[in-house]
Short mmCIF file of C-alpha atoms in Angstrom, two decimals:
data_model
loop_
_atom_site.label_atom_id
_atom_site.label_comp_id
_atom_site.label_asym_id
_atom_site.label_seq_id
_atom_site.Cartn_x
_atom_site.Cartn_y
_atom_site.Cartn_z
CA UNK B 19 -99.69 -73.83 -104.65
CA UNK B 20 -96.36 -72.04 -104.87
CA UNK B 21 -92.80 -73.25 -104.31
CA UNK B 22 -92.40 -71.46 -100.97
CA UNK B 23 -95.19 -73.65 -99.49
CA UNK B 24 -93.36 -76.92 -100.24
CA UNK B 25 -92.14 -78.77 -97.13
CA UNK B 26 -88.61 -80.12 -96.74
CA UNK B 27 -88.27 -83.49 -98.49
CA UNK B 28 -91.28 -82.98 -100.77
CA UNK B 29 -91.06 -82.78 -104.54
CA UNK B 30 -93.39 -81.22 -107.09
CA UNK B 31 -93.62 -80.25 -110.75
CA UNK B 32 -93.38 -76.63 -111.87
CA UNK B 33 -96.51 -75.51 -113.73
CA UNK B 34 -95.81 -71.80 -114.26
CA UNK B 35 -93.08 -69.25 -113.66
CA UNK B 36 -94.36 -65.79 -112.77
CA UNK B 37 -92.59 -62.51 -112.30
CA UNK B 38 -91.77 -59.89 -114.86
CA UNK B 39 -88.84 -58.93 -117.00
CA UNK B 40 -85.37 -59.71 -115.70
CA UNK B 41 -86.60 -61.74 -112.71
CA UNK B 42 -88.64 -64.13 -114.87
CA UNK B 43 -85.79 -64.46 -117.38
CA UNK B 44 -83.32 -65.22 -114.54
CA UNK B 45 -85.58 -67.95 -113.11
CA UNK B 46 -86.01 -69.54 -116.54
CA UNK B 47 -82.25 -69.32 -117.23
CA UNK B 48 -81.56 -71.15 -113.96
CA UNK B 49 -83.60 -74.10 -115.25
CA UNK B 50 -86.88 -73.44 -113.47
CA UNK B 51 -89.18 -74.12 -116.39
CA UNK B 52 -92.65 -75.69 -116.63
CA UNK B 53 -92.69 -79.51 -116.27
CA UNK B 54 -89.43 -79.50 -114.26
CA UNK B 55 -89.43 -81.57 -111.06
CA UNK B 56 -88.08 -79.78 -107.99
CA UNK B 57 -87.24 -81.12 -104.52
CA UNK B 58 -87.18 -78.94 -101.41
CA UNK B 59 -83.82 -79.67 -99.76
CA UNK B 60 -83.41 -77.10 -96.97
CA UNK B 61 -84.87 -73.99 -95.44
CA UNK B 62 -82.85 -71.46 -93.50
CA UNK B 63 -83.64 -71.20 -89.76
CA UNK B 64 -85.73 -68.06 -90.32
CA UNK B 65 -87.28 -69.58 -93.47
CA UNK B 66 -85.45 -67.43 -96.02
CA UNK B 67 -83.73 -68.51 -98.28
CA UNK B 68 -84.68 -72.02 -99.39
CA UNK B 69 -82.59 -74.60 -101.23
CA UNK B 70 -84.13 -76.71 -103.97
CA UNK B 71 -82.72 -79.49 -106.11
CA UNK B 72 -83.55 -79.59 -109.81
CA UNK B 73 -81.91 -80.94 -112.95
CA UNK B 74 -79.12 -82.48 -110.86
CA UNK B 75 -77.97 -79.37 -108.99
CA UNK B 76 -78.86 -77.37 -105.88
CA UNK B 77 -80.24 -73.85 -106.19
CA UNK B 78 -80.87 -71.32 -103.43
CA UNK B 79 -83.79 -68.92 -103.83
CA UNK B 80 -85.26 -66.10 -101.78
CA UNK B 81 -88.82 -66.72 -100.57
CA UNK B 82 -89.97 -63.70 -102.55
CA UNK B 83 -88.79 -65.39 -105.76
CA UNK B 84 -90.10 -68.84 -104.74
CA UNK B 85 -93.60 -67.33 -104.35
CA UNK B 86 -93.65 -66.58 -108.08
CA UNK B 87 -93.22 -70.26 -109.05
CA UNK B 88 -96.43 -72.30 -109.23
CA UNK B 89 -96.25 -76.06 -108.60
CA UNK B 90 -98.49 -79.12 -108.65
CA UNK B 91 -98.27 -82.86 -107.95
CA UNK B 92 -96.67 -82.68 -104.52
CA UNK B 93 -95.06 -85.96 -103.41
CA UNK B 94 -93.52 -86.84 -100.06
#
């Protein structure tokens, strides 16, 4: 399952961060690393972008980037 499939109010644990080069490095630098718990806070009316909460702060991501983040252990 990937981060873009997470419903509002659900949390999960990051298992892998995909992408290549600068994109992958940017995601890792923002704190999206394996074993990090993320919570889906909001989705824009058209679905893009999404806002997640991790490590005590909110982060907004495009759906295209969220699709590169694999998650597991979804909790309501």
